[in-house]
Amino acid sequence: MIQGLKNKTTSRRNFLRSAGLTSTALFLGMYLPAGAKTSKVVNLGDDVDEDGIEMNPWVIIDTNGRVTLVSHRAEMGQGVYQSIPQIIAEELEVNLKDVHIKFAQGNGKKYGSQITGGSSTIRGSYKNLLKLSATARVMLIQAAANKWKVPLTECYAEAGNVFHKPSGKKYNYGELVTDASKLHVPDNVKLKERSEYKLIGKPLLRKDAALKTNGTAGFGLDKRVPGMLFACVERNPRLRGKVKSFDDSDARAIPGVKDVFKVTMKVFNTDREGVAVVATSTWAALQGRKALKVFWDDSGFEHINSTDIYQRHEDILKNKDGLVFKEQGDVNSIFSQASDKLDVIYQTPYESHAAMEPLNCVAYYQNDKIEIWGPIQAPDWVQDFISKEFNLPAEKVIVNMTFLGGGFGRKAFLDYPHEATLISKQIGVPVQVVWTREDDIMQGPFRPGMSYRCEGVVNNGKIDAFRMKLAGQNMDNFQSDDRSKPNESSSEGFLKPYFDSIKNISIQDVPFETPVPVMWWRSVYASTNGFAYESFMDELALAAGADPIEFRKQHLNNDRLHKQLDKLIEVSGWKNRKKNEGYGMAITECFESPVAQVVKVSKNPDGGIKVDHVWAVMDCGWYVNPDIIKAQVEGSIIMALGAATIHEITFKDGLPEQHNFYDYHMPRITDIPPIDVFVMDNDADAGGVGEPGLPAFSPALTNAIFDLTGKRIRKLPFSLAEI
Amino acid sequence: MKQPSEIKSPNILSVKKVLVISLMLCCIVIIASAFKQKINSPGIAIAVNIANDDSATSAQAFLQVYSVLMSPRCMNCHPAGNRPLQGDDNHIHTMNVQRGKDGKGLYALKCSNCHQAENTAGLHTPPGNPKWQLPPADMKMVFQGKSAHDLALQIMDYNRNGHKNKEQLLEHARDTLVKAGWNMGGDRTPPPLAYDDFVKAWDTWINNGGYAPPAK
Amino acid sequence: MITLNVNNKNYEVDVDPNMPLLWAIRDVIGLTGTKYGCGVAQCGACTVHLDSEAVRSCVTRVSRAEGQKITTIEGLSENNDHPLQIAWNELSVPQCGYCHSGQLMSAAVLLRENPNPTDEDIDDAMAGNICRCGTYLRIRKAIHLAANMQKNGNTKG
């Protein structure tokens, strides 16, 4: 995008103006020189050769002392809006309230990966952000020292000012940025020790809460562009069928309906056909869609039933070997000699993401340029994809991120911006495409339903052999034709130190496909793997006659995990369990953060099971804001509670059987047990936060139910009321 | 023709008194039937005891009425507990909706916050009526779980039927909220009797003495 | 033309009287704080006050709202200082934030009718509002906090 000084200067000025900043500024960014391992801070006011470099977050300080961070990641509830300013304010030595966030546009070349996924917002960028902010601080102090003609060591920065200690003189940052911007950017500035932090590690309040309590936070669906029309699309309900024909005469008669036409968007490597109704309001578009008659050609693909899916899983798990993901020792010979072998199947359902903000996107196709606004988790991917599909250079595709009303993985896909762009191109004006709740729940892609065959032998209180075979749709298959490789994620969620203690182990993926499109859902494979692995671990502990937590500790030879489990024992009262209380535990890891949980259950006097309490211990290493972490773990547990006990997507004759919240129920305030979250303190690198709290919940719950009732639940979802 | 007497509270009438009155006046006091029924062995119809031809017609008509009252379209708003029911399977209304003192819900979950004056279009959308509500807390008029016998007695009991006299009871079948049970939109199964047949059965039941079918 | 009074301001809207109030508020009047979540009165994201009651604007026709006082999240307070808004901020309740306009409008009716709600009262008032991020525990805490603030006169309430 930036080619040479002139263009760059212009674009910088435009940027500053659009961000509400004065046009002179200290303008620092990060870049990773081609071939280099560590990133460097660069003064974007300099004429730098940017060939082959990837720019990371930008920090801008203008002559008013206003600090702006250009966030290359989306805010979808995970708290980047608060946690990133907290990092910057710390090392830059400014007041938190003076740090403002502006969401970057999609530009993979400039920012590197922008996908808000894999719980990567902080762990993927905090080191750069610290370095960037500390570098800016050092440059500002240097500028002040130069002005005063005093030694650097006599100066220090605090709350957006540089002070000269002996004289008490001060400059605020705004007065220094012009000079600082002319300085050489120092390498390797010293970062603060954790013990010196004043902001990082503190449970500070979220900056975006104000916007989210008075209606001013702008979500995708709130985006308005002059001349914008609204569209709804009747897409094939079996997801893979074609439009045979359609009758739009009644639809066009609805007041406000402007046009009706066929639209075909890409969903990974498949085409999704539908008929778009474009109108002057969402309501008119919805009415038009209702009046539309579409005739579908649903031939050429299987119309799947859920019962068949799980039956087939069981058949192939029993009768077929899988592609080997991990194999060590000799599982087969131990199994063949063992007198007591556990051999069970665990199953988990398909799920919709069902973020509260249904999918939507505004696109404006102009002949030489496309602009997109929406709740988008991966703006750089959208830019790349749209530029290829519409044959425009990447810099002519502008992708703007709004606040996301939840994402959970779904808003990282490219289909809905693609469809919006196609519709805008057809009608020639900006269009907001609104997905109804039904579209959002029924159109996928879904979290795939999985089945796991777990086999194990215990000897002398230890796991002698362990085999896990999974059958379920591989999310990668929708983006790749390669069917020779096992699912790389088949052990996601499972703690790696188990591989050291279990000498004989085999993890296999038995390939299975259906026409149902599948994709990431919060915590991805760990969200289902965790249930199988950690429920089975409980069964093995029982077979070994061991306490479930002690059994884990025996098999996890790792100090950090032991500390985490000891913390869990302490906070949950694990050792003081009373009669008529069921306690279950589980520990899983995803995105570099292990999370251990204990769930306590009891019998409900009115029948069924009551979840009394949940304790979670999160170890995400270095962290910014413990309150945001707790909120993320609370939310993850509640999302897991829903998927374990309340909702699932099933298919009949190729059609999803759930439609809206009346048959795809969500947990409500009445369903929520008390949850206590504890965050471990250690010096490990930062791990993920947004997703790792999810996978351990469902096995901890079903393990607790087993503890109370002796009933082992191996299929999700199940009804708490019906146990 | 016998004229059912004014419905009175059973509490103020002893069983004996009621029997005497009913015999003396040769007139069926509905509430008395209840008490007579109670002191007779179960399974014997009141009509037979009182030797009244119309009692069989009346009780028979109530069985038809009963099939309607027990249908989800009526029973869902006459629950045994304090939460309305939903759907053809009479599951407890989602969202923890409560009866409230006046039967109109509580706080942010008042009936009319979702249930409009008319049905909302579409499947699984809230059916509507300007009077949409449950019976109030001090007059719950429970249908759920009631036998035909018990329900007939309840409806004929001035102190348990919302203080309705005969005329008001007859009128109740014509109430727009009752009538709405036959037009609740979506794919909701209507009551098993056509509305006009329900009114006919209701009138027959009441006009012939408002007898309760035998307890089982 | 239908006149709608939203947050004490009159708007003349030229719409089908059967249009749900939600779309009139969002697409015609242009106040986007009120959210579309389900369209069938299941999730509560669209909750607004109609003559002080927390109605679901996605199933409430414009014709019902005519001549009544409509309050949306933008009109809950002048300066984001309703006790509930303050409590929501002090406990960092929102995550994605999308459902919280509706949550607040529901909670406001609870607090008005019951200044000292118990946990059970909160269940009775708030189970109609879905939060997919799972902020329910904080919603409960924040309602208690707001009730205390209101009681102690910490805010103008």
PDB file of N, CA and C in Angstrom, chain A residues 16-82:
ATOM      1  N   LEU A  16      -3.847  10.299   9.990  1.00  0.00           N
ATOM      2  CA  LEU A  16      -3.860  11.128  11.195  1.00  0.00           C
ATOM      3  C   LEU A  16      -5.150  11.927  11.275  1.00  0.00           C
ATOM      4  N   ARG A  17      -5.563  12.450  10.112  1.00  0.00           N
ATOM      5  CA  ARG A  17      -6.770  13.254  10.109  1.00  0.00           C
ATOM      6  C   ARG A  17      -7.966  12.375  10.501  1.00  0.00           C
ATOM      7  N   SER A  18      -8.032  11.191   9.898  1.00  0.00           N
ATOM      8  CA  SER A  18      -9.185  10.337  10.172  1.00  0.00           C
ATOM      9  C   SER A  18      -9.181   9.861  11.626  1.00  0.00           C
ATOM     10  N   ALA A  19      -8.014   9.787  12.221  1.00  0.00           N
ATOM     11  CA  ALA A  19      -7.945   9.351  13.611  1.00  0.00           C
ATOM     12  C   ALA A  19      -8.108  10.525  14.565  1.00  0.00           C
ATOM     13  N   GLY A  20      -8.304  11.709  14.041  1.00  0.00           N
ATOM     14  CA  GLY A  20      -8.513  12.882  14.883  1.00  0.00           C
ATOM     15  C   GLY A  20      -7.237  13.369  15.544  1.00  0.00           C
ATOM     16  N   LEU A  21      -6.108  13.168  14.893  1.00  0.00           N
ATOM     17  CA  LEU A  21      -4.826  13.549  15.482  1.00  0.00           C
ATOM     18  C   LEU A  21      -4.254  14.756  14.741  1.00  0.00           C
ATOM     19  N   THR A  22      -3.381  15.485  15.453  1.00  0.00           N
ATOM     20  CA  THR A  22      -2.694  16.577  14.781  1.00  0.00           C
ATOM     21  C   THR A  22      -1.722  15.989  13.767  1.00  0.00           C
ATOM     22  N   SER A  23      -1.384  16.781  12.758  1.00  0.00           N
ATOM     23  CA  SER A  23      -0.663  16.172  11.640  1.00  0.00           C
ATOM     24  C   SER A  23       0.823  15.955  11.922  1.00  0.00           C
ATOM     25  N   THR A  24       1.328  16.533  13.001  1.00  0.00           N
ATOM     26  CA  THR A  24       2.692  16.190  13.387  1.00  0.00           C
ATOM     27  C   THR A  24       2.594  15.167  14.499  1.00  0.00           C
ATOM     28  N   ALA A  25       3.431  14.172  14.415  1.00  0.00           N
ATOM     29  CA  ALA A  25       3.304  13.127  15.423  1.00  0.00           C
ATOM     30  C   ALA A  25       4.546  12.264  15.455  1.00  0.00           C
ATOM     31  N   LEU A  26       4.718  11.615  16.607  1.00  0.00           N
ATOM     32  CA  LEU A  26       5.693  10.527  16.678  1.00  0.00           C
ATOM     33  C   LEU A  26       4.920   9.288  16.285  1.00  0.00           C
ATOM     34  N   PHE A  27       5.422   8.627  15.288  1.00  0.00           N
ATOM     35  CA  PHE A  27       4.627   7.662  14.576  1.00  0.00           C
ATOM     36  C   PHE A  27       5.465   6.385  14.470  1.00  0.00           C
ATOM     37  N   LEU A  28       5.306   5.519  15.442  1.00  0.00           N
ATOM     38  CA  LEU A  28       6.164   4.336  15.477  1.00  0.00           C
ATOM     39  C   LEU A  28       5.406   3.077  15.102  1.00  0.00           C
ATOM     40  N   GLY A  29       6.085   2.221  14.400  1.00  0.00           N
ATOM     41  CA  GLY A  29       5.504   0.929  14.068  1.00  0.00           C
ATOM     42  C   GLY A  29       6.527  -0.161  14.264  1.00  0.00           C
ATOM     43  N   MET A  30       6.070  -1.384  14.168  1.00  0.00           N
ATOM     44  CA  MET A  30       6.986  -2.511  14.282  1.00  0.00           C
ATOM     45  C   MET A  30       7.151  -3.130  12.917  1.00  0.00           C
ATOM     46  N   TYR A  31       8.314  -3.599  12.644  1.00  0.00           N
ATOM     47  CA  TYR A  31       8.422  -4.391  11.426  1.00  0.00           C
ATOM     48  C   TYR A  31       9.381  -5.531  11.628  1.00  0.00           C
ATOM     49  N   LEU A  32       9.166  -6.507  10.818  1.00  0.00           N
ATOM     50  CA  LEU A  32      10.005  -7.692  10.862  1.00  0.00           C
ATOM     51  C   LEU A  32      10.802  -7.689   9.566  1.00  0.00           C
ATOM     52  N   PRO A  33      12.091  -7.304   9.624  1.00  0.00           N
ATOM     53  CA  PRO A  33      12.873  -7.284   8.387  1.00  0.00           C
ATOM     54  C   PRO A  33      12.878  -8.673   7.767  1.00  0.00           C
ATOM     55  N   ALA A  34      12.866  -8.698   6.424  1.00  0.00           N
ATOM     56  CA  ALA A  34      12.829  -9.986   5.736  1.00  0.00           C
ATOM     57  C   ALA A  34      13.948 -10.877   6.247  1.00  0.00           C
ATOM     58  N   GLY A  35      13.622 -12.070   6.634  1.00  0.00           N
ATOM     59  CA  GLY A  35      14.624 -13.034   7.073  1.00  0.00           C
ATOM     60  C   GLY A  35      15.022 -12.890   8.528  1.00  0.00           C
ATOM     61  N   ALA A  36      14.594 -11.819   9.179  1.00  0.00           N
ATOM     62  CA  ALA A  36      15.024 -11.614  10.565  1.00  0.00           C
ATOM     63  C   ALA A  36      14.099 -12.336  11.526  1.00  0.00           C
ATOM     64  N   LYS A  37      14.613 -12.616  12.714  1.00  0.00           N
ATOM     65  CA  LYS A  37      13.793 -13.326  13.691  1.00  0.00           C
ATOM     66  C   LYS A  37      13.117 -12.368  14.669  1.00  0.00           C
ATOM     67  N   THR A  38      13.803 -11.264  14.970  1.00  0.00           N
ATOM     68  CA  THR A  38      13.190 -10.330  15.902  1.00  0.00           C
ATOM     69  C   THR A  38      12.714  -9.083  15.171  1.00  0.00           C
ATOM     70  N   SER A  39      11.622  -8.557  15.645  1.00  0.00           N
ATOM     71  CA  SER A  39      11.070  -7.391  14.983  1.00  0.00           C
ATOM     72  C   SER A  39      11.803  -6.142  15.434  1.00  0.00           C
ATOM     73  N   LYS A  40      11.719  -5.108  14.633  1.00  0.00           N
ATOM     74  CA  LYS A  40      12.371  -3.842  14.948  1.00  0.00           C
ATOM     75  C   LYS A  40      11.314  -2.745  15.019  1.00  0.00           C
ATOM     76  N   VAL A  41      11.650  -1.748  15.801  1.00  0.00           N
ATOM     77  CA  VAL A  41      10.768  -0.583  15.847  1.00  0.00           C
ATOM     78  C   VAL A  41      11.213   0.361  14.746  1.00  0.00           C
ATOM     79  N   VAL A  42      10.277   0.951  14.062  1.00  0.00           N
ATOM     80  CA  VAL A  42      10.640   1.865  12.997  1.00  0.00           C
ATOM     81  C   VAL A  42       9.865   3.167  13.152  1.00  0.00           C
ATOM     82  N   ASN A  43      10.579   4.260  12.843  1.00  0.00           N
ATOM     83  CA  ASN A  43       9.933   5.566  12.854  1.00  0.00           C
ATOM     84  C   ASN A  43       9.284   5.764  11.505  1.00  0.00           C
ATOM     85  N   LEU A  44       7.975   5.802  11.501  1.00  0.00           N
ATOM     86  CA  LEU A  44       7.265   5.859  10.221  1.00  0.00           C
ATOM     87  C   LEU A  44       7.349   7.251   9.598  1.00  0.00           C
ATOM     88  N   GLY A  45       7.975   8.179  10.297  1.00  0.00           N
ATOM     89  CA  GLY A  45       8.213   9.485   9.702  1.00  0.00           C
ATOM     90  C   GLY A  45       9.442   9.446   8.790  1.00  0.00           C
ATOM     91  N   ASP A  46      10.278   8.450   8.998  1.00  0.00           N
ATOM     92  CA  ASP A  46      11.466   8.315   8.164  1.00  0.00           C
ATOM     93  C   ASP A  46      11.114   7.720   6.821  1.00  0.00           C
ATOM     94  N   ASP A  47      12.022   7.909   5.913  1.00  0.00           N
ATOM     95  CA  ASP A  47      11.829   7.315   4.602  1.00  0.00           C
ATOM     96  C   ASP A  47      12.430   5.915   4.642  1.00  0.00           C
ATOM     97  N   VAL A  48      11.645   4.958   5.068  1.00  0.00           N
ATOM     98  CA  VAL A  48      12.208   3.614   5.172  1.00  0.00           C
ATOM     99  C   VAL A  48      11.798   2.779   3.973  1.00  0.00           C
ATOM    100  N   ASP A  49      12.654   1.912   3.610  1.00  0.00           N
ATOM    101  CA  ASP A  49      12.346   0.998   2.527  1.00  0.00           C
ATOM    102  C   ASP A  49      11.482  -0.113   3.109  1.00  0.00           C
ATOM    103  N   GLU A  50      10.289  -0.201   2.643  1.00  0.00           N
ATOM    104  CA  GLU A  50       9.382  -1.156   3.276  1.00  0.00           C
ATOM    105  C   GLU A  50       9.226  -2.436   2.479  1.00  0.00           C
ATOM    106  N   ASP A  51      10.083  -2.590   1.464  1.00  0.00           N
ATOM    107  CA  ASP A  51       9.953  -3.832   0.703  1.00  0.00           C
ATOM    108  C   ASP A  51      10.243  -5.022   1.603  1.00  0.00           C
ATOM    109  N   GLY A  52       9.378  -5.982   1.562  1.00  0.00           N
ATOM    110  CA  GLY A  52       9.636  -7.222   2.284  1.00  0.00           C
ATOM    111  C   GLY A  52       9.436  -7.112   3.782  1.00  0.00           C
ATOM    112  N   ILE A  53       8.848  -6.037   4.259  1.00  0.00           N
ATOM    113  CA  ILE A  53       8.642  -5.965   5.698  1.00  0.00           C
ATOM    114  C   ILE A  53       7.162  -6.023   6.028  1.00  0.00           C
ATOM    115  N   GLU A  54       6.911  -6.510   7.187  1.00  0.00           N
ATOM    116  CA  GLU A  54       5.537  -6.543   7.663  1.00  0.00           C
ATOM    117  C   GLU A  54       5.430  -5.603   8.841  1.00  0.00           C
ATOM    118  N   MET A  55       4.564  -4.663   8.735  1.00  0.00           N
ATOM    119  CA  MET A  55       4.375  -3.720   9.832  1.00  0.00           C
ATOM    120  C   MET A  55       3.397  -4.314  10.826  1.00  0.00           C
ATOM    121  N   ASN A  56       3.697  -4.127  12.064  1.00  0.00           N
ATOM    122  CA  ASN A  56       2.792  -4.603  13.102  1.00  0.00           C
ATOM    123  C   ASN A  56       2.034  -3.430  13.710  1.00  0.00           C
ATOM    124  N   PRO A  57       1.588  -3.486  14.953  1.00  0.00           N
ATOM    125  CA  PRO A  57       0.776  -2.374  15.453  1.00  0.00           C
ATOM    126  C   PRO A  57       1.519  -1.039  15.365  1.00  0.00           C
ATOM    127  N   TRP A  58       0.767  -0.004  15.219  1.00  0.00           N
ATOM    128  CA  TRP A  58       1.325   1.339  15.194  1.00  0.00           C
ATOM    129  C   TRP A  58       0.943   2.048  16.479  1.00  0.00           C
ATOM    130  N   VAL A  59       1.878   2.834  17.000  1.00  0.00           N
ATOM    131  CA  VAL A  59       1.536   3.734  18.091  1.00  0.00           C
ATOM    132  C   VAL A  59       1.831   5.148  17.605  1.00  0.00           C
ATOM    133  N   ILE A  60       0.889   6.032  17.810  1.00  0.00           N
ATOM    134  CA  ILE A  60       1.051   7.406  17.355  1.00  0.00           C
ATOM    135  C   ILE A  60       0.846   8.346  18.539  1.00  0.00           C
ATOM    136  N   ILE A  61       1.764   9.263  18.739  1.00  0.00           N
ATOM    137  CA  ILE A  61       1.585  10.292  19.768  1.00  0.00           C
ATOM    138  C   ILE A  61       1.608  11.629  19.045  1.00  0.00           C
ATOM    139  N   ASP A  62       0.566  12.406  19.201  1.00  0.00           N
ATOM    140  CA  ASP A  62       0.538  13.668  18.460  1.00  0.00           C
ATOM    141  C   ASP A  62       0.918  14.836  19.371  1.00  0.00           C
ATOM    142  N   THR A  63       0.923  16.023  18.804  1.00  0.00           N
ATOM    143  CA  THR A  63       1.433  17.182  19.548  1.00  0.00           C
ATOM    144  C   THR A  63       0.514  17.598  20.691  1.00  0.00           C
ATOM    145  N   ASN A  64      -0.676  17.016  20.758  1.00  0.00           N
ATOM    146  CA  ASN A  64      -1.524  17.241  21.936  1.00  0.00           C
ATOM    147  C   ASN A  64      -1.275  16.195  23.012  1.00  0.00           C
ATOM    148  N   GLY A  65      -0.370  15.297  22.750  1.00  0.00           N
ATOM    149  CA  GLY A  65      -0.086  14.255  23.722  1.00  0.00           C
ATOM    150  C   GLY A  65      -1.072  13.104  23.659  1.00  0.00           C
ATOM    151  N   ARG A  66      -1.916  13.139  22.646  1.00  0.00           N
ATOM    152  CA  ARG A  66      -2.894  12.062  22.504  1.00  0.00           C
ATOM    153  C   ARG A  66      -2.201  10.838  21.905  1.00  0.00           C
ATOM    154  N   VAL A  67      -2.446   9.692  22.534  1.00  0.00           N
ATOM    155  CA  VAL A  67      -1.815   8.455  22.081  1.00  0.00           C
ATOM    156  C   VAL A  67      -2.864   7.596  21.388  1.00  0.00           C
ATOM    157  N   THR A  68      -2.542   7.167  20.193  1.00  0.00           N
ATOM    158  CA  THR A  68      -3.480   6.319  19.467  1.00  0.00           C
ATOM    159  C   THR A  68      -2.787   5.028  19.090  1.00  0.00           C
ATOM    160  N   LEU A  69      -3.456   3.950  19.379  1.00  0.00           N
ATOM    161  CA  LEU A  69      -2.954   2.662  18.950  1.00  0.00           C
ATOM    162  C   LEU A  69      -3.834   2.189  17.816  1.00  0.00           C
ATOM    163  N   VAL A  70      -3.191   1.751  16.740  1.00  0.00           N
ATOM    164  CA  VAL A  70      -3.968   1.159  15.667  1.00  0.00           C
ATOM    165  C   VAL A  70      -3.997  -0.338  15.927  1.00  0.00           C
ATOM    166  N   SER A  71      -5.156  -0.820  16.342  1.00  0.00           N
ATOM    167  CA  SER A  71      -5.254  -2.236  16.656  1.00  0.00           C
ATOM    168  C   SER A  71      -5.498  -3.018  15.391  1.00  0.00           C
ATOM    169  N   HIS A  72      -4.642  -3.984  15.156  1.00  0.00           N
ATOM    170  CA  HIS A  72      -4.827  -4.788  13.950  1.00  0.00           C
ATOM    171  C   HIS A  72      -5.751  -5.964  14.218  1.00  0.00           C
ATOM    172  N   ARG A  73      -6.172  -6.117  15.483  1.00  0.00           N
ATOM    173  CA  ARG A  73      -7.074  -7.218  15.820  1.00  0.00           C
ATOM    174  C   ARG A  73      -8.447  -6.663  16.160  1.00  0.00           C
ATOM    175  N   ALA A  74      -9.445  -7.537  16.068  1.00  0.00           N
ATOM    176  CA  ALA A  74     -10.821  -7.120  16.310  1.00  0.00           C
ATOM    177  C   ALA A  74     -11.161  -7.203  17.790  1.00  0.00           C
ATOM    178  N   GLU A  75     -12.130  -6.398  18.182  1.00  0.00           N
ATOM    179  CA  GLU A  75     -12.703  -6.508  19.536  1.00  0.00           C
ATOM    180  C   GLU A  75     -14.009  -7.272  19.401  1.00  0.00           C
ATOM    181  N   MET A  76     -14.013  -8.496  19.905  1.00  0.00           N
ATOM    182  CA  MET A  76     -15.254  -9.268  19.830  1.00  0.00           C
ATOM    183  C   MET A  76     -15.718  -9.705  21.198  1.00  0.00           C
ATOM    184  N   GLY A  77     -15.257  -8.979  22.214  1.00  0.00           N
ATOM    185  CA  GLY A  77     -15.669  -9.295  23.566  1.00  0.00           C
ATOM    186  C   GLY A  77     -14.508  -9.741  24.416  1.00  0.00           C
ATOM    187  N   GLN A  78     -13.392 -10.066  23.742  1.00  0.00           N
ATOM    188  CA  GLN A  78     -12.260 -10.635  24.482  1.00  0.00           C
ATOM    189  C   GLN A  78     -11.436  -9.562  25.184  1.00  0.00           C
ATOM    190  N   GLY A  79     -11.713  -8.296  24.921  1.00  0.00           N
ATOM    191  CA  GLY A  79     -11.129  -7.248  25.743  1.00  0.00           C
ATOM    192  C   GLY A  79      -9.900  -6.560  25.198  1.00  0.00           C
ATOM    193  N   VAL A  80      -9.605  -6.688  23.911  1.00  0.00           N
ATOM    194  CA  VAL A  80      -8.445  -6.003  23.343  1.00  0.00           C
ATOM    195  C   VAL A  80      -8.557  -4.492  23.547  1.00  0.00           C
ATOM    196  N   TYR A  81      -9.774  -4.018  23.563  1.00  0.00           N
ATOM    197  CA  TYR A  81     -10.029  -2.583  23.703  1.00  0.00           C
ATOM    198  C   TYR A  81      -9.473  -2.052  25.018  1.00  0.00           C
ATOM    199  N   GLN A  82      -9.402  -2.936  26.014  1.00  0.00           N
ATOM    200  CA  GLN A  82      -8.842  -2.547  27.296  1.00  0.00           C
ATOM    201  C   GLN A  82      -7.418  -3.049  27.462  1.00  0.00           C
TER     202      GLN A  82
END
